[in-house]
């Protein structure tokens, strides 16, 4: 029997979690898909960009990630009560920046003006503001907004409809510092263990690769 998400994620206590989400039927929809003989490696960058974008606004911190051809791993720190500490203005700012409006061709207003107007509208609407606060503080909603646009974009590219990711994602609480470090190492080494690359610095779509690139550009931080 499937365990309800509410029993897997503590709604009071801030904890680290290991999350895994897979493509449907574990198909290689972000790599080389053998049945169609098509390469979809560029979708890994879509996921990486989306992860880094949303993490700036939701009540999560990304400790590690690895994006492979048919699934991805996240190690996150999630505080379910963090959103209650944000001011109304902070909630409105986070929401409008997390989900910026799309400018139509020939639009007379720039995006900054549109976002300012949207923030003002949110601050005048307590129900909208509360829904946004709840969403930004929800781990399940974070995963929904992470995966849903990727699925839509991939379906448009493939000119098809249907699910891209499996409906549920794995979530495991990490209850000690040792567990967090071990899981981060597991995630960082995932491409090596899968024999996609020989060393961690050879695979681009991981957090450790991003950290190594940053240190290479900023050696004084070593």
Coordinates of C-alpha atoms in Angstrom, one line a residue:
X1 CA 0.0 0.0 0.0
X2 CA 1.3 3.5 -0.9
X3 CA 2.2 5.6 2.2
X4 CA 0.6 9.1 2.1
X5 CA 3.1 11.9 1.6
X6 CA 1.9 13.5 4.9
X7 CA 3.4 10.5 6.7
X8 CA 6.7 10.7 4.9
X9 CA 7.4 14.5 5.3
X10 CA 7.2 16.1 8.7
X11 CA 5.0 19.2 8.6
X12 CA 6.5 20.7 11.8
X13 CA 10.2 19.9 11.8
X14 CA 12.9 21.1 9.4
X15 CA 14.8 18.2 8.0
X16 CA 17.0 17.1 5.1
X17 CA 15.4 14.8 2.5
X18 CA 16.6 12.6 -0.4
X19 CA 14.2 12.9 -3.3
X20 CA 14.1 10.8 -6.5
X21 CA 11.8 11.3 -9.4
X22 CA 11.7 9.0 -12.5
X23 CA 10.5 9.3 -16.0
X24 CA 7.5 7.2 -16.9
X25 CA 8.4 3.5 -17.4
X26 CA 12.0 4.6 -16.6
X27 CA 12.3 5.6 -20.2
X28 CA 15.4 7.6 -21.2
X29 CA 13.4 10.8 -21.9
X30 CA 16.4 12.9 -20.9
X31 CA 19.1 10.9 -22.7
X32 CA 19.3 8.7 -25.7
X33 CA 16.0 7.0 -26.2
X34 CA 16.6 3.7 -28.0
X35 CA 13.0 3.1 -29.3
X36 CA 12.9 6.5 -31.1
X37 CA 16.7 6.7 -31.6
X38 CA 16.6 10.3 -30.5
X39 CA 18.9 12.2 -28.1
X40 CA 17.3 14.3 -25.4
X41 CA 20.3 15.2 -23.3
X42 CA 19.4 18.9 -23.6
X43 CA 16.5 18.3 -21.3
X44 CA 18.9 17.8 -18.4
X45 CA 19.8 21.4 -18.6
X46 CA 16.1 22.3 -18.5
X47 CA 15.8 20.4 -15.2
X48 CA 18.9 21.9 -13.7
X49 CA 17.9 25.5 -14.6
X50 CA 14.4 24.9 -13.1
X51 CA 15.8 23.4 -9.9
X52 CA 18.1 26.3 -9.3
X53 CA 15.4 28.8 -10.1
X54 CA 12.7 27.5 -7.9
X55 CA 15.0 26.9 -4.9
X56 CA 15.5 30.6 -4.6
X57 CA 11.9 31.2 -3.8
X58 CA 10.5 28.0 -2.1
X59 CA 11.2 26.9 1.5
X60 CA 13.9 24.5 0.3
X61 CA 17.7 24.6 0.1
X62 CA 19.5 22.4 -2.5
X63 CA 22.4 20.5 -1.0
X64 CA 23.0 18.2 -4.0
X65 CA 21.5 17.1 -7.2
X66 CA 22.2 14.7 -10.1
X67 CA 20.2 14.6 -13.3
X68 CA 20.5 11.4 -15.3
X69 CA 18.8 10.1 -18.4
X70 CA 15.7 8.6 -16.8
X71 CA 15.6 10.1 -13.3
X72 CA 17.0 12.7 -11.1
X73 CA 18.1 13.0 -7.4
X74 CA 17.9 15.9 -5.0
X75 CA 19.2 16.3 -1.5
X76 CA 17.4 19.2 0.1
X77 CA 16.8 20.9 3.4
X78 CA 13.2 21.7 3.9
X79 CA 11.7 23.8 6.6
X80 CA 7.9 23.5 6.5
X81 CA 7.4 26.5 8.8
X82 CA 9.8 28.9 7.0
X83 CA 7.0 30.4 5.0
X84 CA 5.2 31.5 8.2
X85 CA 8.1 33.8 9.0
X86 CA 8.0 35.7 5.7
X87 CA 6.2 39.0 5.5
X88 CA 3.3 39.5 3.1
X89 CA 5.6 41.6 0.9
X90 CA 8.2 38.8 0.9
X91 CA 5.6 36.2 -0.1
X92 CA 4.4 38.5 -3.0
X93 CA 8.0 39.1 -4.1
X94 CA 8.9 35.4 -4.1
X95 CA 5.7 34.4 -5.9
X96 CA 6.0 36.9 -8.7
X97 CA 9.7 36.2 -9.2
X98 CA 9.2 32.4 -9.1
X99 CA 6.5 32.6 -11.7
X100 CA 7.2 35.7 -13.8
X101 CA 4.6 36.8 -16.4
X102 CA 5.2 36.1 -20.0
X103 CA 5.3 39.2 -22.1
X104 CA 3.2 39.1 -25.3
X105 CA 4.6 40.5 -28.5
X106 CA 4.0 44.2 -28.6
X107 CA 3.4 44.5 -24.9
X108 CA 3.6 48.2 -23.8
X109 CA 4.6 47.5 -20.2
X110 CA 7.9 46.0 -19.2
X111 CA 8.1 42.9 -16.9
X112 CA 9.2 45.0 -13.9
X113 CA 6.0 47.1 -14.1
X114 CA 3.8 44.0 -14.6
X115 CA 5.4 42.3 -11.6
X116 CA 5.0 45.4 -9.4
X117 CA 1.3 45.5 -10.3
X118 CA 0.9 41.8 -9.6
X119 CA 2.6 42.2 -6.2
X120 CA 0.2 45.1 -5.4
X121 CA -2.8 43.0 -6.4
X122 CA -1.6 40.1 -4.2
X123 CA -1.1 42.3 -1.2
X124 CA -4.7 43.5 -1.6
X125 CA -6.0 39.9 -1.8
X126 CA -5.5 38.0 1.4
X127 CA -6.8 34.7 -0.1
X128 CA -4.4 34.9 -3.0
X129 CA -1.6 35.8 -0.7
X130 CA -2.3 32.8 1.6
X131 CA -2.5 30.4 -1.3
X132 CA 0.9 31.6 -2.5
X133 CA 2.4 31.3 1.0
X134 CA 1.1 27.8 1.4
X135 CA 2.4 26.8 -2.1
X136 CA 5.9 28.3 -1.5
X137 CA 6.1 26.4 1.8
X138 CA 5.0 23.0 0.3
X139 CA 7.6 20.4 -0.8
X140 CA 5.0 18.6 -2.9
X141 CA 4.1 21.9 -4.7
X142 CA 7.8 22.6 -5.2
X143 CA 8.1 19.2 -7.0
X144 CA 5.0 19.8 -9.0
X145 CA 6.2 23.2 -10.2
X146 CA 9.6 21.7 -10.9
X147 CA 8.4 18.8 -13.1
X148 CA 5.2 20.1 -14.7
X149 CA 6.8 22.7 -17.0
X150 CA 9.5 20.2 -18.0
X151 CA 6.8 17.7 -19.0
X152 CA 4.8 20.3 -21.0
X153 CA 8.0 21.5 -22.8
X154 CA 9.1 18.0 -23.6
X155 CA 5.6 17.0 -24.8
X156 CA 5.5 20.1 -27.1
X157 CA 8.9 19.1 -28.5
X158 CA 7.7 15.5 -29.1
X159 CA 4.3 16.7 -30.3
X160 CA 2.5 14.4 -27.9
X161 CA 0.5 14.3 -24.7
X162 CA 0.6 12.3 -21.5
X163 CA 2.8 11.9 -18.5
X164 CA 6.5 12.5 -18.6
X165 CA 7.4 11.8 -14.9
X166 CA 5.9 9.1 -12.7
X167 CA 3.1 10.5 -10.5
X168 CA 4.9 10.0 -7.2
X169 CA 8.4 10.8 -6.2
X170 CA 10.5 9.0 -3.5
X171 CA 11.2 11.0 -0.4
X172 CA 13.4 9.8 2.4
X173 CA 14.2 11.8 5.6
X174 CA 17.9 12.1 6.5
X175 CA 18.0 12.1 10.3
X176 CA 21.7 12.7 11.0
X177 CA 24.7 14.7 9.6
X178 CA 26.3 11.4 8.6
X179 CA 23.2 10.4 6.6
X180 CA 23.2 13.8 4.8
X181 CA 26.8 13.6 3.9
X182 CA 26.6 9.9 2.8
X183 CA 23.5 10.7 0.6
X184 CA 25.2 13.8 -0.9
X185 CA 28.2 11.6 -1.8
X186 CA 25.9 9.0 -3.3
X187 CA 24.2 11.6 -5.4
X188 CA 27.4 13.2 -6.6
X189 CA 28.9 9.8 -7.5
X190 CA 25.7 8.6 -9.2
X191 CA 26.9 9.2 -12.8
X192 CA 30.2 7.5 -12.1
X193 CA 28.5 4.5 -10.6
X194 CA 26.1 4.4 -13.6
X195 CA 29.3 4.3 -15.8
X196 CA 28.2 7.5 -17.6
X197 CA 31.6 9.1 -16.9
X198 CA 34.9 8.1 -15.3
X199 CA 35.1 11.0 -12.8
X200 CA 32.7 13.5 -11.2
X201 CA 34.3 16.4 -13.0
X202 CA 33.4 14.8 -16.4
X203 CA 29.6 15.0 -16.0
X204 CA 28.0 18.4 -16.1
X205 CA 24.5 18.0 -14.6
X206 CA 25.4 17.6 -11.0
X207 CA 25.8 20.0 -8.1
X208 CA 29.4 18.8 -7.5
X209 CA 30.3 19.7 -11.1
X210 CA 28.7 23.2 -10.5
X211 CA 30.7 23.6 -7.3
X212 CA 33.9 22.5 -9.0
X213 CA 33.3 25.0 -11.8
X214 CA 32.7 27.8 -9.3
X215 CA 35.9 27.0 -7.4
X216 CA 37.9 26.9 -10.6
X217 CA 36.7 30.4 -11.4
X218 CA 37.2 31.6 -7.8
X219 CA 40.3 29.8 -6.5
X220 CA 40.6 32.2 -3.6
X221 CA 37.5 30.4 -2.0
X222 CA 39.4 27.1 -1.8

